[in-house]
Coordinates of C-alpha atoms (C1' of nucleotides) in Angstrom, one line a residue:
Chain A
M853 CA 80.9 206.0 19.0
G854 CA 80.6 203.2 16.5
V855 CA 83.3 201.9 14.3
F856 CA 82.3 204.3 11.5
S857 CA 81.2 207.9 11.7
K858 CA 77.5 208.9 11.3
T859 CA 78.4 210.3 7.9
C860 CA 79.7 206.9 6.9
E861 CA 76.8 205.0 8.4
Y862 CA 74.3 207.2 6.6
G863 CA 76.4 206.9 3.4
I864 CA 76.5 203.2 3.4
R865 CA 72.7 202.9 4.0
A866 CA 71.9 205.4 1.3
V867 CA 74.2 203.8 -1.3
L868 CA 72.7 200.4 -0.7
Y869 CA 69.2 201.9 -1.0
I870 CA 70.1 203.6 -4.3
A871 CA 71.7 200.4 -5.5
H872 CA 68.5 198.3 -5.2
R873 CA 66.1 201.0 -6.3
T874 CA 67.9 201.9 -9.6
T875 CA 69.0 198.7 -11.2
D876 CA 66.9 199.5 -14.3
G877 CA 68.6 202.8 -15.1
S878 CA 66.0 204.8 -13.1
R879 CA 66.9 207.5 -10.5
V880 CA 65.9 208.1 -7.0
G881 CA 65.6 211.5 -5.3
I882 CA 67.1 212.6 -2.0
K883 CA 63.7 212.9 -0.3
E884 CA 62.9 209.3 -0.9
I885 CA 66.3 208.1 0.0
A886 CA 66.5 210.1 3.3
A887 CA 63.1 208.8 4.3
A888 CA 63.9 205.2 3.3
V889 CA 67.1 205.1 5.3
D890 CA 65.9 207.3 8.1
T891 CA 68.5 210.1 8.0
P892 CA 68.3 214.0 8.0
E893 CA 67.6 214.9 4.4
S894 CA 69.9 217.9 3.9
F895 CA 72.8 216.2 5.8
L896 CA 72.4 213.2 3.6
A897 CA 72.3 215.4 0.5
K898 CA 75.8 216.7 1.4
I899 CA 77.1 213.2 1.8
L900 CA 75.7 212.0 -1.5
Q901 CA 77.0 215.1 -3.2
D902 CA 80.5 214.1 -1.9
L903 CA 80.1 210.5 -3.0
S904 CA 79.0 211.7 -6.4
R905 CA 82.0 214.1 -6.8
K906 CA 84.2 211.2 -5.9
G907 CA 82.6 208.9 -8.4
V908 CA 81.2 206.3 -6.0
I909 CA 77.7 207.1 -7.1
Q910 CA 76.2 209.0 -10.0
S911 CA 73.7 211.8 -10.2
I912 CA 71.7 213.9 -12.6
K913 CA 69.9 217.2 -12.0
G914 CA 66.5 218.3 -13.2
P915 CA 63.2 216.6 -13.7
N916 CA 63.5 212.8 -13.5
G917 CA 66.9 213.4 -12.2
G918 CA 68.3 211.9 -9.0
F919 CA 70.9 209.5 -7.7
F920 CA 71.7 206.2 -9.3
L921 CA 74.5 203.7 -9.9
E922 CA 76.1 202.7 -13.1
T923 CA 76.4 198.9 -13.5
P924 CA 80.1 198.8 -12.8
S925 CA 79.5 200.7 -9.6
L926 CA 77.5 197.9 -8.2
Q927 CA 80.6 195.7 -8.2
R928 CA 82.6 198.1 -6.1
P929 CA 83.4 197.2 -2.6
L930 CA 81.7 198.8 0.4
A931 CA 85.2 199.8 1.5
D932 CA 85.1 202.4 -1.2
I933 CA 82.3 204.2 0.5
V934 CA 84.1 204.1 3.8
K935 CA 87.4 205.3 2.3
A936 CA 85.6 208.2 0.5
L937 CA 83.9 209.4 3.7
D938 CA 86.0 208.4 6.7
G939 CA 89.4 207.7 5.1
D940 CA 91.2 204.4 5.6
E941 CA 92.4 204.9 9.2
V942 CA 89.8 202.4 10.4
F943 CA 91.4 199.8 8.1
S944 CA 95.0 200.6 8.8
G945 CA 95.4 202.7 12.0
C946 CA 96.9 201.7 15.3
G947 CA 94.4 200.7 18.0
M948 CA 96.0 202.9 20.5
G949 CA 96.5 205.9 18.2
L950 CA 100.3 205.6 17.7
T951 CA 101.3 207.0 14.3
Q952 CA 104.7 205.1 14.4
C953 CA 103.2 201.7 15.3
S954 CA 104.6 198.9 13.1
E955 CA 106.1 195.5 13.2
K956 CA 109.4 197.0 14.3
N957 CA 108.0 199.4 16.8
P958 CA 104.7 197.7 17.9
C959 CA 102.3 198.9 20.5
P960 CA 101.1 196.3 22.9
L961 CA 98.0 195.5 20.9
H962 CA 99.7 195.6 17.5
K963 CA 99.5 191.9 16.6
E964 CA 96.0 191.2 17.8
F965 CA 94.5 194.4 16.7
K966 CA 95.9 193.9 13.2
K967 CA 93.9 190.7 12.9
V968 CA 90.7 192.5 13.7
R969 CA 91.5 195.4 11.4
N970 CA 92.3 193.0 8.6
Q971 CA 89.1 191.0 9.1
L972 CA 87.2 194.2 8.9
A973 CA 89.1 195.3 5.8
H974 CA 88.6 191.9 4.2
M975 CA 84.9 191.9 4.9
M976 CA 84.4 195.4 3.5
T977 CA 86.5 194.8 0.3
T978 CA 84.9 191.5 -0.5
T979 CA 81.4 192.8 0.0
T980 CA 80.0 194.7 -3.0
I981 CA 77.5 197.6 -3.1
G982 CA 75.1 195.5 -5.3
Q983 CA 75.2 192.2 -3.6
F984 CA 72.2 192.8 -1.3
N985 CA 69.8 194.0 -4.0
K986 CA 67.7 190.8 -4.1
E987 CA 67.3 190.6 -0.3
L988 CA 66.6 194.3 -0.1
L989 CA 63.9 194.0 -2.8
K990 CA 62.4 191.0 -0.9
G991 CA 62.5 193.1 2.3
T992 CA 64.4 190.6 4.3
L993 CA 67.1 193.2 5.1
S994 CA 66.7 196.5 6.9
L995 CA 68.2 199.9 6.2
K996 CA 66.4 202.0 8.8
K997 CA 66.1 202.3 12.6
Chain B
M615 CA 88.7 208.4 13.0
G616 CA 90.0 205.2 14.5
V617 CA 88.1 202.4 16.2
F618 CA 88.4 204.1 19.6
S619 CA 88.1 207.7 20.5
K620 CA 91.2 209.8 21.4
T621 CA 90.0 209.7 25.0
C622 CA 90.1 206.0 24.9
E623 CA 93.4 205.7 23.0
Y624 CA 95.0 208.0 25.6
G625 CA 93.3 206.1 28.4
I626 CA 94.6 202.7 27.3
R627 CA 98.1 203.9 26.8
A628 CA 98.2 205.7 30.2
V629 CA 96.7 202.7 32.1
L630 CA 99.3 200.3 30.6
Y631 CA 102.0 202.8 31.5
I632 CA 100.8 203.0 35.1
A633 CA 100.5 199.2 35.3
H634 CA 104.1 198.6 34.5
R635 CA 105.5 201.5 36.6
T636 CA 103.7 200.7 39.8
T637 CA 103.9 197.0 40.4
D638 CA 105.7 197.6 43.7
G639 CA 103.0 199.7 45.4
S640 CA 104.5 202.9 44.2
R641 CA 102.7 205.7 42.4
V642 CA 103.3 207.7 39.4
G643 CA 102.3 211.3 38.7
I644 CA 100.3 212.8 35.8
K645 CA 103.3 214.7 34.5
E646 CA 105.4 211.6 34.0
I647 CA 102.5 209.6 32.6
A648 CA 101.5 212.3 30.1
A649 CA 105.1 212.6 28.9
A650 CA 105.6 208.8 28.7
V651 CA 102.5 208.2 26.6
D652 CA 102.7 211.5 24.6
T653 CA 99.4 213.0 25.4
P654 CA 98.2 216.5 26.5
E655 CA 98.7 216.6 30.3
S656 CA 95.5 218.2 31.5
F657 CA 93.3 216.3 29.1
L658 CA 94.8 213.1 30.3
A659 CA 94.3 214.2 33.9
K660 CA 90.5 214.4 33.2
I661 CA 90.6 210.9 31.7
L662 CA 92.5 209.4 34.6
Q663 CA 90.2 211.2 37.0
D664 CA 87.3 209.5 35.3
L665 CA 88.9 206.1 35.3
S666 CA 89.7 206.6 39.0
R667 CA 86.1 207.5 39.9
K668 CA 85.0 204.4 38.0
G669 CA 87.5 202.2 39.9
V670 CA 89.5 201.1 36.9
I671 CA 92.6 202.7 38.4
Q672 CA 93.5 204.0 41.8
S673 CA 94.8 207.3 43.0
I674 CA 96.0 209.1 46.0
K675 CA 96.5 212.9 46.5
G676 CA 99.3 214.7 48.2
P677 CA 103.1 214.3 48.3
N678 CA 104.2 210.9 47.0
G679 CA 100.7 210.5 45.7
G680 CA 99.8 209.7 42.2
F681 CA 98.1 207.0 40.2
F682 CA 98.6 203.3 40.6
L683 CA 96.9 199.9 40.3
E684 CA 96.0 197.5 43.0
T685 CA 97.0 194.0 42.2
P686 CA 93.5 192.8 41.3
S687 CA 93.2 195.7 38.8
L688 CA 96.1 194.2 36.8
Q689 CA 93.9 191.2 36.0
R690 CA 91.1 193.3 34.6
P691 CA 90.5 193.2 30.8
L692 CA 91.4 196.1 28.6
A693 CA 87.7 196.1 27.6
D694 CA 87.0 197.7 31.0
I695 CA 88.9 200.8 30.0
V696 CA 87.0 201.0 26.7
K697 CA 83.6 200.5 28.3
A698 CA 84.4 203.1 31.0
L699 CA 85.5 205.7 28.4
D700 CA 83.6 205.0 25.2
G701 CA 80.8 202.8 26.3
D702 CA 80.3 199.4 24.7
E703 CA 78.8 200.5 21.4
V704 CA 82.0 199.5 19.7
F705 CA 81.5 195.9 21.0
S706 CA 77.8 195.6 20.3
G707 CA 76.6 198.3 17.9
C708 CA 75.3 197.9 14.4
G709 CA 77.9 198.7 11.7
M710 CA 75.5 200.8 9.8
G711 CA 74.1 202.6 12.9
L712 CA 70.7 200.9 13.1
T713 CA 69.4 200.8 16.7
Q714 CA 67.0 197.9 16.0
C715 CA 69.4 195.8 14.1
S716 CA 69.2 192.1 15.3
E717 CA 69.0 188.5 14.1
K718 CA 65.3 189.1 13.4
N719 CA 65.7 192.5 11.8
P720 CA 69.2 192.4 10.4
C721 CA 71.0 195.1 8.4
P722 CA 72.8 193.9 5.3
L723 CA 76.1 193.7 7.2
H724 CA 74.8 192.2 10.3
K725 CA 76.2 188.7 10.1
E726 CA 79.7 189.6 9.0
F727 CA 80.0 192.7 11.1
K728 CA 79.1 190.7 14.2
K729 CA 82.1 188.4 13.6
V730 CA 84.4 191.4 13.5
R731 CA 82.8 193.0 16.6
N732 CA 83.0 189.7 18.5
Q733 CA 86.7 189.2 17.6
L734 CA 87.4 192.7 18.8
A735 CA 85.4 192.1 22.0
H736 CA 87.1 188.7 22.6
M737 CA 90.5 190.2 22.1
M738 CA 89.8 193.1 24.5
T739 CA 88.3 190.9 27.2
T740 CA 91.0 188.3 27.1
T741 CA 93.8 190.8 27.2
T742 CA 94.6 192.1 30.7
I743 CA 95.9 195.4 31.9
G744 CA 98.9 193.8 33.5
Q745 CA 100.0 191.3 30.8
F746 CA 102.4 193.6 29.0
N747 CA 104.4 194.6 32.0
K748 CA 107.4 192.6 31.3
E749 CA 107.8 193.7 27.7
L750 CA 107.1 197.3 28.7
L751 CA 109.9 197.1 31.2
K752 CA 112.2 195.5 28.7
G753 CA 111.2 198.3 26.3
T754 CA 110.2 196.0 23.4
L755 CA 106.7 197.6 23.3
S756 CA 105.9 201.2 22.6
L757 CA 103.3 203.5 24.2
K758 CA 104.2 206.7 22.5
K759 CA 104.1 208.3 19.0
Chain C
dT446 C1' 61.4 230.3 -24.0
dT447 C1' 59.6 229.5 -19.8
dA448 C1' 58.4 227.0 -15.8
dA449 C1' 59.3 223.3 -13.0
dT450 C1' 62.3 220.0 -10.9
dA451 C1' 66.2 218.3 -8.7
dA452 C1' 71.1 218.2 -7.3
dA453 C1' 75.2 221.4 -6.2
dG454 C1' 77.2 224.7 -3.5
dG455 C1' 77.7 228.0 0.3
dA456 C1' 76.8 230.0 4.7
dT457 C1' 75.6 229.2 9.1
dA458 C1' 74.3 226.8 13.5
dA459 C1' 74.2 223.3 17.1
dA460 C1' 76.3 219.5 19.4
dA461 C1' 80.0 216.6 20.6
dA462 C1' 84.9 215.8 21.1
dG463 C1' 89.1 217.4 22.3
dG464 C1' 91.9 220.4 25.1
dT465 C1' 93.4 224.2 28.8
dC466 C1' 93.4 226.7 33.0
dT467 C1' 92.4 227.9 37.7
dT468 C1' 90.8 226.7 42.1
dT469 C1' 89.8 223.3 45.7
dA470 C1' 90.5 219.2 48.5
dT471 C1' 93.6 216.0 50.5
dA472 C1' 97.7 213.8 52.0
dT473 C1' 102.5 214.2 53.8
dA474 C1' 106.4 216.1 56.0
dC475 C1' 108.4 219.4 58.8
Chain D
dG679 C1' 99.7 223.8 62.8
dT680 C1' 102.0 225.2 58.3
dA681 C1' 103.8 224.5 54.0
dT682 C1' 104.0 221.7 50.1
dA683 C1' 102.8 218.3 46.7
dT684 C1' 99.5 216.2 44.3
dA685 C1' 94.9 214.7 42.3
dA686 C1' 89.9 216.4 41.9
dA687 C1' 86.7 219.5 40.2
dG688 C1' 84.8 223.0 37.6
dA689 C1' 84.8 226.7 34.2
dC690 C1' 86.2 227.7 30.1
dC691 C1' 87.9 227.5 25.0
dT692 C1' 88.7 225.3 20.3
dT693 C1' 88.0 222.1 16.7
dT694 C1' 85.4 218.6 14.5
dT695 C1' 81.2 216.5 13.5
dT696 C1' 76.6 216.7 12.6
dA697 C1' 72.9 219.3 10.8
dT698 C1' 70.0 223.1 8.5
dC699 C1' 68.7 226.5 5.2
dC700 C1' 69.0 229.3 1.2
dT701 C1' 70.7 230.3 -3.4
dT702 C1' 72.6 228.7 -7.8
dT703 C1' 73.0 225.6 -11.6
dA704 C1' 71.7 222.0 -14.7
dT705 C1' 68.0 219.5 -17.0
dT706 C1' 63.6 218.5 -18.7
dA707 C1' 59.1 219.2 -20.5
dA708 C1' 55.5 222.1 -22.0

DNA sequence: TTAATAAAGGATAAAAAGGTCTTTATATAC
DNA sequence: GTATATAAAGACCTTTTTATCCTTTATTAA
């Protein structure tokens, strides 16, 4: 088990792919996306459908349709993808699974785990969906395997 | 989904409980442990059985038997519990699920995610199983709910 | 208006995680 | 030895996650 679910891993990869492939208002189809980020096509379709319903990405049906990102969407943090797919437990939950864990009623790991959580949250909220576009176009960053 | 699996969350809580309850060579039974850390009893039994087989904790059957920790076990890092139950993907895996992700073939998050991972790994390898015993005895730290 | 295209939606299946129960093995006390 | 207490082991069951497939709906273009 990684930090994020498979659903979320696939989602992040797909959204970053869509971001750098559609800067010009064009759209990209599920087949191409799934191949490019190496995920099961119909499972990814469900995930993108979900992200589209939640407004993280945009989509249009029919010929020349597909998935794309409106310009403002490129400024959104990656954390939005995670929250949409996995919820925000990973950013706020107790490391040992205690629901009542807090400053007043801390678990043994509370203080230290909070630092890690916060660093993860900070990283995912300051990183935007669009910020890797140049490097993805250059091919210096990978989205598959 | 949190950072660790339920199995692992339960395991950590149980081991810390055993640690502070058995410093004098005594043992503690599954019933008491499960109640104290608020987990399903027979599921926790499986988890402790696994940790015992792997040498993270010790156990003895029969009357006055139960789970306990040999003195050296108290010095082991919490990371050992995580590795035994969840493997070490959480400490070393790619944030986006790429198996080939590396310095030479990095995913977009590689550099930043590595910092988070390393902080988590550092925290869990420098924290020992026995280090919370005093506070647990005092009752200033919580292991349930 | 029709045909083609592509995502949305729904039903289902397979695999993994989470959880329960019963039996067996082992240690202790009498 | 016998009875008893306790963890180990194994067989199950349930829920969630991961995954597939088929039908419907929306859009476009001819």
